[in-house]
Every structure is written in structure tokens, then in C-alpha cells.
mmCIF file of C-alpha atoms in Angstrom:
data_model
loop_
_atom_site.group_PDB
_atom_site.id
_atom_site.type_symbol
_atom_site.label_atom_id
_atom_site.label_comp_id
_atom_site.label_asym_id
_atom_site.label_seq_id
_atom_site.Cartn_x
_atom_site.Cartn_y
_atom_site.Cartn_z
ATOM 1 C CA GLY A 1 17.277 -8.970 -13.158
ATOM 2 C CA ALA A 2 15.685 -8.624 -9.742
ATOM 3 C CA VAL A 3 15.919 -12.456 -8.825
ATOM 4 C CA VAL A 4 15.366 -13.469 -5.129
ATOM 5 C CA SER A 5 16.175 -17.067 -3.983
ATOM 6 C CA GLN A 6 15.113 -18.902 -0.779
ATOM 7 C CA HIS A 7 16.735 -21.945 0.715
ATOM 8 C CA PRO A 8 15.544 -24.557 1.638
ATOM 9 C CA SER A 9 12.495 -24.850 -0.385
ATOM 10 C CA TRP A 10 11.092 -27.438 1.889
ATOM 11 C CA VAL A 11 12.077 -28.467 5.340
ATOM 12 C CA ILE A 12 10.650 -30.866 7.877
ATOM 13 C CA CYS A 13 11.816 -30.651 11.460
ATOM 14 C CA LYS A 14 10.782 -32.120 14.684
ATOM 15 C CA SER A 15 8.835 -30.062 17.441
ATOM 16 C CA GLY A 16 11.264 -28.268 19.702
ATOM 17 C CA THR A 17 14.093 -27.785 17.066
ATOM 18 C CA SER A 18 15.003 -24.667 15.292
ATOM 19 C CA VAL A 19 15.155 -24.158 11.574
ATOM 20 C CA LYS A 20 16.740 -21.290 9.562
ATOM 21 C CA ILE A 21 15.504 -20.101 6.200
ATOM 22 C CA GLU A 22 17.825 -17.944 3.903
ATOM 23 C CA CYS A 23 16.610 -15.306 1.405
ATOM 24 C CA ARG A 24 19.158 -13.945 -0.971
ATOM 25 C CA SER A 25 18.968 -11.175 -3.737
ATOM 26 C CA LEU A 26 20.990 -12.770 -6.419
ATOM 27 C CA ASP A 27 21.635 -9.712 -8.700
ATOM 28 C CA PHE A 28 20.951 -6.704 -6.808
ATOM 29 C CA GLN A 29 21.523 -5.295 -3.393
ATOM 30 C CA ALA A 30 18.567 -5.169 -0.956
ATOM 31 C CA THR A 31 18.699 -2.816 1.880
ATOM 32 C CA THR A 32 15.180 -3.840 2.883
ATOM 33 C CA MET A 33 13.768 -7.317 2.805
ATOM 34 C CA PHE A 34 10.417 -8.737 4.117
ATOM 35 C CA TRP A 35 9.199 -11.877 5.430
ATOM 36 C CA TYR A 36 5.683 -13.176 4.944
ATOM 37 C CA ARG A 37 3.698 -16.138 6.034
ATOM 38 C CA GLN A 38 1.072 -17.751 3.877
ATOM 39 C CA PHE A 39 -1.490 -20.375 5.104
ATOM 40 C CA PRO A 40 -3.153 -22.587 2.543
ATOM 41 C CA LYS A 41 -5.606 -20.639 0.202
ATOM 42 C CA GLN A 42 -4.905 -17.464 2.050
ATOM 43 C CA SER A 43 -3.249 -14.271 1.357
ATOM 44 C CA LEU A 44 0.309 -13.212 2.613
ATOM 45 C CA MET A 45 0.665 -11.945 5.972
ATOM 46 C CA LEU A 46 3.566 -9.685 6.648
ATOM 47 C CA MET A 47 5.529 -10.923 9.655
ATOM 48 C CA ALA A 48 8.584 -8.424 9.609
ATOM 49 C CA THR A 49 10.531 -5.952 7.843
ATOM 50 C CA SER A 50 14.268 -6.694 7.729
ATOM 51 C CA ASN A 51 16.709 -3.825 7.133
ATOM 52 C CA GLU A 52 20.546 -4.297 6.532
ATOM 53 C CA GLY A 53 22.533 -3.563 9.705
ATOM 54 C CA SER A 54 19.623 -2.915 12.174
ATOM 55 C CA LYS A 55 16.972 -4.747 13.997
ATOM 56 C CA ALA A 56 14.034 -6.065 12.212
ATOM 57 C CA THR A 57 10.565 -4.426 12.679
ATOM 58 C CA TYR A 58 7.942 -6.917 13.580
ATOM 59 C CA GLU A 59 4.270 -6.910 12.817
ATOM 60 C CA GLN A 60 1.811 -6.877 15.654
ATOM 61 C CA GLY A 61 1.223 -10.256 17.140
ATOM 62 C CA VAL A 62 4.404 -11.776 15.691
ATOM 63 C CA GLU A 63 6.791 -13.023 18.363
ATOM 64 C CA LYS A 64 10.205 -11.710 17.915
ATOM 65 C CA ASP A 65 11.871 -14.166 19.991
ATOM 66 C CA LYS A 66 10.458 -16.965 18.187
ATOM 67 C CA PHE A 67 10.996 -15.674 14.617
ATOM 68 C CA LEU A 68 14.548 -14.312 14.589
ATOM 69 C CA ILE A 69 15.459 -12.218 11.726
ATOM 70 C CA ASN A 70 19.057 -11.156 10.764
ATOM 71 C CA HIS A 71 19.873 -9.115 7.693
ATOM 72 C CA ALA A 72 23.782 -9.117 7.942
ATOM 73 C CA SER A 73 24.440 -8.115 4.302
ATOM 74 C CA LEU A 74 22.846 -6.450 1.427
ATOM 75 C CA THR A 75 22.017 -9.649 -0.199
ATOM 76 C CA LEU A 76 21.162 -12.063 2.692
ATOM 77 C CA SER A 77 18.379 -12.124 5.276
ATOM 78 C CA THR A 78 17.731 -15.045 7.489
ATOM 79 C CA LEU A 79 14.635 -16.152 9.302
ATOM 80 C CA THR A 80 14.969 -18.576 12.263
ATOM 81 C CA VAL A 81 11.929 -20.172 13.569
ATOM 82 C CA THR A 82 13.165 -21.292 17.080
ATOM 83 C CA SER A 83 11.684 -24.144 19.154
ATOM 84 C CA ALA A 84 9.271 -24.856 16.253
ATOM 85 C CA HIS A 85 5.877 -26.400 16.944
ATOM 86 C CA PRO A 86 3.235 -27.909 14.555
ATOM 87 C CA GLU A 87 1.348 -24.674 14.573
ATOM 88 C CA ASP A 88 4.487 -22.920 13.045
ATOM 89 C CA SER A 89 3.996 -25.181 9.898
ATOM 90 C CA SER A 90 3.351 -22.792 6.906
ATOM 91 C CA PHE A 91 4.604 -21.396 3.711
ATOM 92 C CA TYR A 92 7.195 -18.628 4.279
ATOM 93 C CA ILE A 93 8.001 -16.164 1.662
ATOM 94 C CA CYS A 94 10.565 -13.333 1.593
ATOM 95 C CA SER A 95 10.784 -10.477 -0.885
ATOM 96 C CA ALA A 96 13.305 -7.875 -1.320
ATOM 97 C CA LYS A 97 12.815 -4.245 -2.267
ATOM 98 C CA TRP A 98 14.081 -3.378 -5.718
ATOM 99 C CA ARG A 99 14.312 0.415 -6.475
ATOM 100 C CA GLU A 100 11.529 2.441 -4.826
ATOM 101 C CA TYR A 101 8.388 0.850 -6.258
ATOM 102 C CA ALA A 102 8.605 -2.876 -6.327
ATOM 103 C CA GLN A 103 9.277 -5.927 -4.210
ATOM 104 C CA TYR A 104 10.494 -9.089 -5.814
ATOM 105 C CA PHE A 105 9.682 -12.399 -4.115
ATOM 106 C CA GLY A 106 11.501 -15.448 -3.401
ATOM 107 C CA PRO A 107 10.088 -18.998 -4.347
ATOM 108 C CA GLY A 108 9.052 -19.645 -0.656
ATOM 109 C CA THR A 109 9.847 -22.331 1.907
ATOM 110 C CA ARG A 110 7.508 -24.944 3.080
ATOM 111 C CA LEU A 111 8.015 -25.722 6.839
ATOM 112 C CA THR A 112 6.550 -28.824 8.268
ATOM 113 C CA VAL A 113 6.825 -29.236 12.008
ATOM 114 C CA THR A 114 6.234 -32.858 13.256
ATOM 115 C CA ALA B 1 -4.743 1.560 8.166
ATOM 116 C CA GLN B 2 -5.051 0.806 4.485
ATOM 117 C CA THR B 3 -7.197 -2.140 3.353
ATOM 118 C CA VAL B 4 -7.334 -3.905 0.168
ATOM 119 C CA THR B 5 -10.460 -5.848 -0.876
ATOM 120 C CA GLN B 6 -10.868 -8.441 -3.684
ATOM 121 C CA SER B 7 -14.484 -9.374 -3.782
ATOM 122 C CA GLN B 8 -14.105 -12.197 -6.246
ATOM 123 C CA PRO B 9 -12.789 -15.268 -4.442
ATOM 124 C CA GLU B 10 -12.993 -17.242 -7.686
ATOM 125 C CA MET B 11 -13.159 -16.311 -11.434
ATOM 126 C CA SER B 12 -13.525 -18.456 -14.546
ATOM 127 C CA VAL B 13 -12.611 -17.395 -18.236
ATOM 128 C CA GLN B 14 -12.614 -19.382 -21.476
ATOM 129 C CA GLU B 15 -9.316 -19.646 -23.173
ATOM 130 C CA ALA B 16 -8.598 -16.583 -25.529
ATOM 131 C CA GLU B 17 -11.350 -14.744 -23.918
ATOM 132 C CA THR B 18 -11.061 -11.377 -21.656
ATOM 133 C CA VAL B 19 -11.529 -11.434 -17.814
ATOM 134 C CA THR B 20 -11.562 -8.611 -15.282
ATOM 135 C CA LEU B 21 -10.391 -8.904 -11.715
ATOM 136 C CA SER B 22 -11.609 -6.415 -9.270
ATOM 137 C CA CYS B 23 -9.912 -4.694 -6.526
ATOM 138 C CA THR B 24 -10.736 -1.896 -4.264
ATOM 139 C CA TYR B 25 -8.803 -0.192 -1.586
ATOM 140 C CA ASP B 26 -9.070 2.282 1.331
ATOM 141 C CA THR B 27 -6.540 4.904 2.096
ATOM 142 C CA SER B 28 -6.150 8.525 3.244
ATOM 143 C CA GLU B 29 -2.983 8.946 1.293
ATOM 144 C CA SER B 30 -2.746 10.908 -2.039
ATOM 145 C CA ASP B 31 0.591 9.192 -3.101
ATOM 146 C CA TYR B 32 0.966 5.499 -3.369
ATOM 147 C CA TYR B 33 1.536 2.429 -5.555
ATOM 148 C CA LEU B 34 -0.761 -0.264 -6.606
ATOM 149 C CA PHE B 35 0.301 -3.748 -7.857
ATOM 150 C CA TRP B 36 -1.057 -6.955 -9.331
ATOM 151 C CA TYR B 37 0.848 -10.194 -8.397
ATOM 152 C CA LYS B 38 0.410 -13.602 -9.767
ATOM 153 C CA GLN B 39 0.937 -16.742 -7.815
ATOM 154 C CA PRO B 40 0.755 -19.866 -9.968
ATOM 155 C CA PRO B 41 0.668 -23.532 -8.354
ATOM 156 C CA SER B 42 4.388 -23.315 -7.832
ATOM 157 C CA ARG B 43 3.530 -20.477 -5.279
ATOM 158 C CA GLN B 44 6.270 -18.121 -6.672
ATOM 159 C CA MET B 45 4.842 -14.574 -6.591
ATOM 160 C CA ILE B 46 5.271 -12.838 -9.914
ATOM 161 C CA LEU B 47 4.851 -9.190 -10.510
ATOM 162 C CA VAL B 48 2.206 -8.574 -13.189
ATOM 163 C CA ILE B 49 1.753 -4.805 -13.254
ATOM 164 C CA ARG B 50 2.132 -1.644 -11.180
ATOM 165 C CA GLN B 51 0.429 1.530 -11.143
ATOM 166 C CA GLU B 52 1.747 4.954 -9.633
ATOM 167 C CA ALA B 53 -1.205 6.797 -8.155
ATOM 168 C CA TYR B 54 0.007 10.219 -9.507
ATOM 169 C CA LYS B 55 -0.236 8.929 -12.985
ATOM 170 C CA GLN B 56 -3.526 9.149 -14.634
ATOM 171 C CA GLN B 57 -2.721 6.822 -17.597
ATOM 172 C CA ASN B 58 -3.511 3.191 -16.912
ATOM 173 C CA ALA B 59 -0.631 0.984 -16.897
ATOM 174 C CA THR B 60 -0.381 -1.828 -19.647
ATOM 175 C CA GLU B 61 2.025 -4.891 -20.017
ATOM 176 C CA ASN B 62 1.072 -6.892 -22.964
ATOM 177 C CA ARG B 63 -2.174 -8.645 -22.552
ATOM 178 C CA PHE B 64 -2.443 -7.276 -18.988
ATOM 179 C CA SER B 65 -3.989 -3.723 -18.518
ATOM 180 C CA VAL B 66 -5.355 -1.928 -15.512
ATOM 181 C CA ASN B 67 -8.408 0.284 -14.906
ATOM 182 C CA PHE B 68 -7.283 2.687 -12.245
ATOM 183 C CA GLN B 69 -10.058 4.885 -10.862
ATOM 184 C CA LYS B 70 -8.461 6.998 -7.946
ATOM 185 C CA ALA B 71 -11.473 8.668 -6.863
ATOM 186 C CA ALA B 72 -13.465 5.565 -6.657
ATOM 187 C CA LYS B 73 -10.335 3.679 -5.181
ATOM 188 C CA SER B 74 -10.663 1.011 -7.628
ATOM 189 C CA PHE B 75 -7.814 -0.874 -9.431
ATOM 190 C CA SER B 76 -9.090 -3.646 -11.632
ATOM 191 C CA LEU B 77 -7.013 -5.988 -13.851
ATOM 192 C CA LYS B 78 -7.988 -7.040 -17.302
ATOM 193 C CA ILE B 79 -6.493 -10.038 -18.986
ATOM 194 C CA SER B 80 -6.988 -10.219 -22.619
ATOM 195 C CA ASP B 81 -6.727 -13.225 -24.853
ATOM 196 C CA SER B 82 -6.576 -15.531 -21.777
ATOM 197 C CA GLN B 83 -4.124 -18.515 -21.845
ATOM 198 C CA LEU B 84 -4.039 -21.654 -19.980
ATOM 199 C CA GLY B 85 -0.790 -20.444 -18.230
ATOM 200 C CA ASP B 86 -2.850 -17.458 -16.711
ATOM 201 C CA ALA B 87 -4.460 -19.735 -14.242
ATOM 202 C CA ALA B 88 -3.260 -18.675 -10.749
ATOM 203 C CA MET B 89 -4.112 -16.732 -7.659
ATOM 204 C CA TYR B 90 -4.078 -13.122 -8.277
ATOM 205 C CA PHE B 91 -3.238 -10.635 -5.558
ATOM 206 C CA CYS B 92 -3.969 -6.917 -5.468
ATOM 207 C CA ALA B 93 -1.436 -4.979 -3.291
ATOM 208 C CA TYR B 94 -1.005 -1.415 -2.104
ATOM 209 C CA ARG B 95 2.064 0.317 -0.927
ATOM 210 C CA GLY B 96 1.868 3.829 0.512
ATOM 211 C CA ASN B 97 4.721 6.227 0.380
ATOM 212 C CA ASN B 98 5.228 6.469 4.027
ATOM 213 C CA ALA B 99 4.792 2.786 4.922
ATOM 214 C CA GLY B 100 8.410 1.611 4.827
ATOM 215 C CA ASN B 101 7.735 0.004 1.480
ATOM 216 C CA MET B 102 5.369 -2.526 3.047
ATOM 217 C CA LEU B 103 2.857 -4.133 1.003
ATOM 218 C CA THR B 104 -0.802 -4.745 2.077
ATOM 219 C CA PHE B 105 -2.207 -7.517 0.155
ATOM 220 C CA GLY B 106 -5.856 -8.341 -0.769
ATOM 221 C CA GLY B 107 -7.311 -11.759 -0.176
ATOM 222 C CA GLY B 108 -6.716 -13.022 -3.693
ATOM 223 C CA THR B 109 -8.782 -14.211 -6.691
ATOM 224 C CA ARG B 110 -8.368 -17.612 -8.056
ATOM 225 C CA LEU B 111 -8.574 -17.457 -11.760
ATOM 226 C CA MET B 112 -9.447 -20.808 -13.662
ATOM 227 C CA VAL B 113 -8.822 -20.852 -17.550
ATOM 228 C CA LYS B 114 -11.064 -23.242 -19.426
ATOM 229 C CA PRO B 115 -9.696 -24.761 -22.652
#
């Protein structure tokens, strides 16, 4: 149980375009999901907390107009990187809150902006 | 704000031996959760073990156990009978009770297992 999927696993896009990343909880309902960014050989940095049916809460320094988060159902949250630039290239990971004490993570999405 | 520190960027252990990864944290809360996550080369984050701060007993999951010292704000992970598949990045994480369930991660420790 507690499986989280992400799609796509790897995406390459041109500078200036937008890309959407999906995060799904496959066998449980997740009222809260989280989006992280991870640079090579570094730890995970929380970008935003996504709550089903309400606006996402962004961490300080994260541009909410650039990283659009939608949590339209109890099993799906999406992250859209708008007008992507090479500096947005990174590994993006989502997680879903399961019960009160654990987060389960998706396999991550590698974004490369050319 | 809570901080989590992993002072060992890299550790190495011989297969079948035991290794301990260190983690310290800073918090003013009395009730919280602590976690160890493993990130292998696939980059999939895997929950290894968790500890509730109100429990005095150290958590154990098969070959993985923790040494939780609440007063010292220390939370180390012991891996017994190390296996090649244990090679990965290990992240210590903190979750407070009033933090909207968000996790604060340490910088990570890269564990290498020698055959």
C-alpha cells in the first residue's frame, strides 16, 4: 500500500514552453500532497504544500505564478512549470501524506529545459 | 525554525558489518516525528524507519534501528549486517505536529557498501 506515481519520469522541453507533471496516489486518498525540488547531490527542498480543493501554500522564495499547483481530486496533484528556463532544470519529487505520520514519495521527474 | 543536521556527508561500511549514521535536530516542540529515508540511485525516496518523540522505545525495522536521544536531540540510524543494496543516500527528516505535516530534511549521508 501507499504507492505514489509521477508522470512523466523524464521530460525535455524548450525554453519558454510549459510542462505539467502529475502526481497520483494509487491506493489511498491524499488530502495533502507536497512538491519538492532536488538539485544534484543535494537534499530535498520543499516548494509547496498542495491541499485538495484549496490553493497551494508556497514556501518562501518559490514563485507561485511560475510553479502552478492544482490539487483537483483526492488522488491527483499537478505541478505546471510555466515559461520554463534552463535554470528550472531539476529533479522534481512529489509526496503524499498517508495517515498522520508519514509521507510516501513518487519516483520523481527529471526536467531538462533546453 | 527547525533544522536537521547530518554531519557525515559520506560513510563507508564493509558488507555484513554494522554502520551508524548520525543526525541531530533543533526544535522547541515537545511532540514531533523523526524519519530516515533512503534514496538509492533510482532516486525513489523510501521510508526506512520512523520514531514518535513521545515514545521512549527506539524504533526497529529488521536490520535497521535507531538510537533516539530526545534530550540530546539526536536520532542516529544503525544498519546491521550491511548489504550491497543498502548503498544509497540516507536522509534524516523531522516533522513537527503543528507544521502542516511538512518535512524538514537533513543534507543527507551517502553510504557506500564495500563487498
